[in-house]
Short mmCIF file of C-alpha atoms in Angstrom, two decimals:
data_model
loop_
_atom_site.label_atom_id
_atom_site.label_comp_id
_atom_site.label_asym_id
_atom_site.label_seq_id
_atom_site.Cartn_x
_atom_site.Cartn_y
_atom_site.Cartn_z
CA UNK A 240 25.44 177.09 122.58
CA UNK A 241 24.68 179.03 125.74
CA UNK A 242 26.60 178.86 128.85
CA UNK A 243 24.35 177.98 132.11
CA UNK A 244 23.83 181.42 134.39
CA UNK A 245 25.62 179.91 137.47
CA UNK A 246 28.78 179.51 135.53
CA UNK A 247 29.70 183.09 134.91
CA UNK A 248 27.77 185.15 137.77
CA UNK A 249 30.07 185.43 140.31
CA UNK A 250 32.86 186.73 138.30
CA UNK A 251 30.51 188.79 136.01
CA UNK A 252 28.46 190.33 138.54
CA UNK A 253 31.33 191.64 140.47
CA UNK A 254 32.82 192.28 137.39
CA UNK A 255 30.63 193.47 135.06
CA UNK A 256 31.96 191.96 132.08
CA UNK A 257 32.28 193.91 128.80
CA UNK A 258 31.35 190.71 126.67
CA UNK A 259 28.04 189.68 128.75
CA UNK A 260 25.10 191.05 128.53
CA UNK A 261 21.87 190.73 131.59
CA UNK A 262 19.12 188.70 130.66
CA UNK A 263 16.67 188.52 133.68
CA UNK A 264 17.62 188.09 136.37
CA UNK A 265 21.49 186.18 135.25
CA UNK A 266 24.20 187.45 132.86
CA UNK A 267 24.64 185.38 129.18
CA UNK A 268 27.41 185.98 126.93
CA UNK A 269 26.95 188.22 124.30
CA UNK A 270 25.82 186.77 121.04
CA UNK A 271 25.89 190.00 119.83
CA UNK A 272 29.69 191.32 122.10
CA UNK A 273 29.65 194.99 122.26
CA UNK A 274 32.31 198.28 121.33
CA UNK A 275 34.06 197.40 124.65
CA UNK A 276 33.94 193.63 124.18
CA UNK A 277 35.57 194.25 120.26
CA UNK A 278 38.49 196.69 121.24
CA UNK A 279 39.29 194.66 124.48
CA UNK A 280 39.66 191.15 121.86
CA UNK A 281 41.69 193.51 119.26
CA UNK A 282 43.93 194.87 122.30
CA UNK A 283 44.86 191.69 123.46
CA UNK A 284 45.07 189.93 120.24
CA UNK A 285 47.54 193.51 118.96
CA UNK A 286 49.98 192.25 122.61
CA UNK A 287 50.30 188.55 120.64
CA UNK A 288 50.76 189.18 117.89
CA UNK A 289 53.32 192.16 118.83
CA UNK A 290 55.69 189.55 121.21
CA UNK A 291 55.24 186.90 118.15
CA UNK A 292 56.88 189.14 116.31
CA UNK A 293 59.10 190.97 118.68
CA UNK A 294 60.36 187.38 119.36
CA UNK A 295 61.07 186.20 115.91
CA UNK A 296 63.51 189.15 115.23
CA UNK A 297 65.60 188.38 117.92
CA UNK A 298 64.99 184.50 117.39
CA UNK A 299 66.40 185.20 113.95
CA UNK A 300 68.45 187.67 114.57
CA UNK A 301 70.64 185.25 116.81
CA UNK A 302 70.61 182.65 114.54
CA UNK A 303 70.75 184.03 110.99
CA UNK A 304 74.08 187.00 112.09
CA UNK A 305 77.35 184.97 112.59
CA UNK A 306 78.43 188.17 114.35
CA UNK A 307 75.50 187.51 117.28
CA UNK A 308 76.94 183.74 117.59
CA UNK A 309 78.30 184.59 120.89
CA UNK A 310 76.98 182.41 125.04
CA UNK A 311 75.60 185.34 125.85
CA UNK A 312 73.18 185.76 123.00
CA UNK A 313 72.49 181.67 122.93
CA UNK A 314 71.18 182.82 126.08
CA UNK A 315 68.77 185.33 125.37
CA UNK A 316 68.05 183.48 122.11
CA UNK A 317 66.65 181.00 124.67
CA UNK A 318 64.60 183.49 126.66
CA UNK A 319 63.10 185.01 122.99
CA UNK A 320 61.96 181.09 122.28
CA UNK A 321 60.02 181.26 125.96
CA UNK A 322 58.44 184.39 125.06
CA UNK A 323 57.82 183.53 121.60
CA UNK A 324 55.67 180.69 122.54
CA UNK A 325 54.48 182.73 125.69
CA UNK A 326 52.68 184.68 122.99
CA UNK A 327 51.94 181.84 120.92
CA UNK A 328 50.50 179.71 123.74
CA UNK A 329 49.70 181.08 126.60
CA UNK A 330 48.39 184.68 124.83
CA UNK A 331 45.23 182.88 122.94
CA UNK A 332 44.77 181.08 126.56
CA UNK A 333 44.40 183.79 128.54
CA UNK A 334 42.52 185.52 125.43
CA UNK A 335 39.61 183.00 126.06
CA UNK A 336 40.05 183.61 129.83
CA UNK A 337 39.03 187.16 129.51
CA UNK A 338 36.69 186.60 127.05
CA UNK A 339 34.88 184.07 128.46
CA UNK A 340 35.22 184.04 132.38
CA UNK A 341 36.21 180.71 131.51
CA UNK A 342 33.29 179.24 129.94
CA UNK A 343 34.48 176.55 127.46
CA UNK A 344 35.89 173.34 128.72
CA UNK A 345 36.67 174.59 131.88
CA UNK A 346 38.51 171.94 133.33
CA UNK A 347 41.08 171.50 130.17
CA UNK A 348 41.24 175.20 129.54
CA UNK A 349 42.53 175.82 133.41
CA UNK A 350 44.70 172.65 133.55
CA UNK A 351 46.33 173.32 129.94
CA UNK A 352 46.23 177.26 130.58
CA UNK A 353 48.59 177.03 134.41
CA UNK A 354 50.55 174.41 132.96
CA UNK A 355 51.50 176.52 130.09
CA UNK A 356 52.19 180.07 132.70
CA UNK A 357 54.43 177.85 135.45
CA UNK A 358 56.33 175.86 132.51
CA UNK A 359 57.37 179.65 130.72
CA UNK A 360 57.64 181.57 133.74
CA UNK A 361 60.13 179.07 135.14
CA UNK A 362 61.96 179.03 131.95
CA UNK A 363 62.15 182.97 131.54
CA UNK A 364 63.10 183.52 135.26
CA UNK A 365 65.57 180.87 134.61
CA UNK A 366 67.26 181.95 131.54
CA UNK A 367 67.46 185.13 133.27
CA UNK A 368 69.42 183.55 136.50
CA UNK A 369 71.92 181.75 133.72
CA UNK A 370 72.38 185.05 132.12
CA UNK A 371 72.99 186.52 135.23
CA UNK A 372 75.74 183.74 136.02
CA UNK A 373 77.33 184.51 132.33
CA UNK A 374 77.72 188.23 133.71
CA UNK A 375 79.02 187.42 136.70
CA UNK A 376 82.04 185.26 134.94
CA UNK A 377 82.03 187.94 132.23
CA UNK A 378 82.69 190.79 134.44
CA UNK A 379 83.90 189.55 137.19
CA UNK A 380 86.37 186.79 136.05
CA UNK A 381 86.72 187.86 132.83
CA UNK A 382 90.57 186.43 132.46
CA UNK A 383 88.76 183.00 132.63
CA UNK A 384 85.08 183.94 131.11
CA UNK A 385 86.23 182.25 127.23
CA UNK A 386 87.18 178.74 129.38
CA UNK A 387 84.70 178.83 131.80
CA UNK A 388 81.65 180.04 129.46
CA UNK A 389 81.82 178.01 126.12
CA UNK A 390 78.93 176.62 123.90
CA UNK A 391 78.82 173.35 125.93
CA UNK A 392 78.61 175.42 129.59
CA UNK A 393 75.51 177.50 127.19
CA UNK A 394 74.17 174.12 125.52
CA UNK A 395 73.92 172.42 128.82
CA UNK A 396 72.67 176.23 131.08
CA UNK A 397 69.87 175.87 128.42
CA UNK A 398 68.46 172.32 128.84
CA UNK A 399 68.78 172.33 132.33
CA UNK A 400 66.80 175.25 132.51
CA UNK A 401 63.79 174.05 130.38
CA UNK A 402 64.05 170.75 131.48
CA UNK A 403 63.11 171.88 135.15
CA UNK A 404 60.99 174.28 134.30
CA UNK A 405 58.92 171.32 131.77
CA UNK A 406 59.12 169.05 135.29
CA UNK A 407 57.20 171.82 137.60
CA UNK A 408 54.75 172.84 134.59
CA UNK A 409 54.31 168.73 134.08
CA UNK A 410 53.78 168.37 138.25
CA UNK A 411 51.45 170.22 138.79
CA UNK A 412 48.93 169.01 136.66
CA UNK A 413 49.90 165.41 138.11
CA UNK A 414 49.71 166.71 141.74
CA UNK A 415 45.86 167.57 140.88
CA UNK A 416 46.87 171.55 141.78
CA UNK A 417 44.08 173.06 138.71
CA UNK A 418 41.26 171.53 139.78
CA UNK A 419 39.10 174.14 140.04
CA UNK A 420 35.94 175.42 138.08
CA UNK A 421 34.35 177.91 136.97
CA UNK A 422 32.24 178.76 139.54
CA UNK A 423 34.82 178.25 142.22
CA UNK A 424 37.33 180.84 140.27
CA UNK A 425 39.35 178.47 139.13
CA UNK A 426 42.20 180.94 138.13
CA UNK A 427 41.85 182.28 142.25
CA UNK A 428 41.94 178.18 143.09
CA UNK A 429 45.03 177.73 140.78
CA UNK A 430 46.98 180.80 142.19
CA UNK A 431 46.26 179.88 145.65
CA UNK A 432 47.44 176.14 145.36
CA UNK A 433 50.79 177.24 143.36
CA UNK A 434 52.03 178.99 146.50
CA UNK A 435 55.04 176.86 146.78
CA UNK A 436 55.99 176.09 143.50
CA UNK A 437 56.14 180.13 143.50
CA UNK A 438 58.09 180.10 146.34
CA UNK A 439 60.51 178.08 143.70
CA UNK A 440 60.11 179.02 140.83
CA UNK A 441 60.39 182.97 140.95
CA UNK A 442 61.52 184.07 144.77
CA UNK A 443 64.36 181.90 145.09
CA UNK A 444 65.49 182.59 141.69
CA UNK A 445 65.13 186.58 141.84
CA UNK A 446 67.18 186.46 144.86
CA UNK A 447 70.01 184.77 143.45
CA UNK A 448 69.95 187.19 141.17
CA UNK A 449 69.77 189.97 143.12
CA UNK A 450 72.73 189.22 144.75
CA UNK A 451 74.59 188.16 141.78
CA UNK A 452 74.43 191.75 140.29
CA UNK A 453 74.46 193.86 143.50
CA UNK A 454 78.36 191.36 143.28
CA UNK A 455 78.95 192.34 139.77
CA UNK A 456 78.41 195.77 140.10
CA UNK A 457 80.28 196.05 142.92
CA UNK A 458 83.05 193.97 141.12
CA UNK A 459 82.54 196.42 137.83
CA UNK A 460 83.31 199.81 139.75
CA UNK A 461 86.45 198.76 141.37
CA UNK A 462 87.14 197.63 137.83
CA UNK A 463 86.51 200.61 136.54
CA UNK A 464 88.83 202.65 138.56
CA UNK A 465 91.38 200.02 138.23
CA UNK A 466 92.09 200.15 134.28
CA UNK A 467 91.03 203.17 133.44
CA UNK A 468 94.43 204.19 132.61
CA UNK A 469 94.86 201.51 129.33
CA UNK A 470 92.21 202.35 126.43
CA UNK A 471 92.07 198.98 125.93
CA UNK A 472 91.04 197.94 129.37
CA UNK A 473 88.42 200.64 129.32
CA UNK A 474 87.00 199.61 126.83
CA UNK A 475 85.98 196.09 127.17
CA UNK A 476 85.15 196.93 130.24
CA UNK A 477 82.98 199.91 128.77
CA UNK A 478 81.34 197.03 126.53
CA UNK A 479 81.16 194.93 129.82
CA UNK A 480 79.07 196.97 131.30
CA UNK A 481 77.02 197.66 128.55
CA UNK A 482 76.23 194.25 128.16
CA UNK A 483 75.55 194.02 132.02
CA UNK A 484 73.13 197.06 132.49
CA UNK A 485 70.75 195.92 128.93
CA UNK A 486 70.81 192.69 130.93
CA UNK A 487 69.99 193.94 134.32
CA UNK A 488 67.79 196.30 133.17
CA UNK A 489 65.54 192.72 130.65
CA UNK A 490 65.69 191.65 134.97
CA UNK A 491 64.42 194.46 136.21
CA UNK A 492 61.78 194.80 133.74
CA UNK A 493 61.08 191.19 134.23
CA UNK A 494 60.30 191.59 138.25
CA UNK A 495 58.71 194.61 137.63
CA UNK A 496 55.92 192.79 135.58
CA UNK A 497 55.99 189.88 137.53
CA UNK A 498 56.37 190.65 141.44
CA UNK A 499 52.49 192.14 141.93
CA UNK A 500 51.37 189.05 140.09
CA UNK A 501 53.19 187.00 142.28
CA UNK A 502 52.68 189.10 145.70
CA UNK A 503 48.97 188.82 145.54
CA UNK A 504 49.96 185.01 144.78
CA UNK A 505 51.49 184.62 148.10
CA UNK A 506 49.03 187.10 150.55
CA UNK A 507 46.53 185.41 148.63
CA UNK A 508 46.15 182.38 151.65
CA UNK A 509 46.33 184.75 154.45
CA UNK A 510 43.82 186.83 153.42
CA UNK A 511 39.70 186.42 154.47
CA UNK A 512 38.14 188.68 151.41
CA UNK A 513 38.70 186.95 148.19
CA UNK A 514 40.81 188.76 145.16
CA UNK A 515 38.64 190.06 142.62
CA UNK A 516 38.86 188.61 139.06
CA UNK A 517 39.37 191.05 137.62
CA UNK A 518 42.28 191.72 139.28
CA UNK A 519 44.24 188.61 139.19
CA UNK A 520 43.77 189.37 135.03
CA UNK A 521 44.89 192.63 134.98
CA UNK A 522 48.05 191.21 136.55
CA UNK A 523 48.08 188.25 135.10
CA UNK A 524 48.24 190.42 131.71
CA UNK A 525 51.19 192.75 133.23
CA UNK A 526 53.72 189.15 133.39
CA UNK A 527 52.60 188.26 129.78
CA UNK A 528 53.69 191.94 128.78
CA UNK A 529 56.76 191.32 129.63
CA UNK A 530 57.36 188.74 127.14
CA UNK A 531 56.42 191.60 124.66
CA UNK A 532 58.93 194.22 125.74
CA UNK A 533 62.09 192.00 126.02
CA UNK A 534 62.67 192.25 122.04
CA UNK A 535 62.23 196.34 122.77
CA UNK A 536 65.44 196.71 125.07
CA UNK A 537 67.15 194.60 122.80
CA UNK A 538 66.56 196.89 120.29
CA UNK A 539 67.14 200.30 122.67
CA UNK A 540 70.21 199.42 124.41
CA UNK A 541 72.02 197.19 121.12
CA UNK A 542 72.62 199.14 117.80
CA UNK A 543 73.61 195.65 116.81
CA UNK A 544 70.25 194.50 117.38
CA UNK A 545 68.68 197.46 115.83
CA UNK A 546 70.69 197.01 112.22
CA UNK A 547 70.22 193.34 112.72
CA UNK A 548 65.58 194.17 112.68
CA UNK A 549 65.90 196.41 110.04
CA UNK A 550 67.79 193.98 107.50
CA UNK A 551 64.80 191.59 108.53
CA UNK A 552 62.34 193.41 107.99
CA UNK A 553 62.99 195.57 104.66
CA UNK A 554 63.75 191.78 103.37
CA UNK A 555 67.61 192.01 102.26
CA UNK A 556 68.29 188.91 104.16
CA UNK A 557 65.93 186.90 101.52
CA UNK A 558 68.03 188.88 98.28
CA UNK A 559 71.86 188.14 99.48
CA UNK A 560 73.91 186.64 102.00
CA UNK A 561 74.01 188.61 104.48
CA UNK A 562 75.41 186.28 107.36
CA UNK A 563 78.53 187.84 107.93
CA UNK A 564 77.45 191.27 108.15
CA UNK A 565 79.31 193.67 109.85
CA UNK A 566 76.19 195.01 112.74
CA UNK A 567 76.82 198.52 113.58
#
């Protein structure tokens, strides 16, 4: 089935899409893709596979090893589930759009892709918000931490995060935001129409998290000076600071990956020139890569996650009961 030449002319001519070829005065999807097109498909497919495998390691680790059954790790588990769903659901749709320019079933593709994008990105950032709250009580109010942050509270946090995210994602479809067609650059129109959603699902939560982590940093500095005299206090302080530092890095990487995308969205309506689809697609893939990076951050900072990953990858957990293993 060949596309109409007008469907993708703007995208292809302006962006010189590697998966299209010139045919008379129009551009059509190449039946025999070029090497660059094949490499693009392989690269994007590899990102999806790495994202799925990396987050599966995190999910299996937290569920299987009892040592990792702590409130903070349950929030990390929820974040990993969001990242896993990005690899399973968002990557294929985004890859289809990147390769075919929203050619097949553009209406449904754009709606579903937009809904998944918004739902899972909102879920990620709300989970990060919950993690920052967990870290606030762990560092700023350590004596009441176990009483305030228990499994029930964590469960409510996770439920609210996913519930709000789903409502926002479904709301975008119900409100008819993602109604653009390919010849109208459906992705660009969707980005412009969701500016208000971006403010509530990205900018406000990020500002809240930055304020919380600034407060944590100031309190941690003050606590470090006051408890250095005791060995136990110093050990606890070191552990909490390391956990806070790691999760702050996770949030920092999230902001670095997502900020360019959301800045593009927020400033698009006030600019006269339309942002090239190739630029928006590049920024979109930068945001998606964040879901791939989080497991590597955990492995780099946490020795027990590295130990858990090794046991899973080597297949030892299938050869015996390692649930109570001491992860170093």
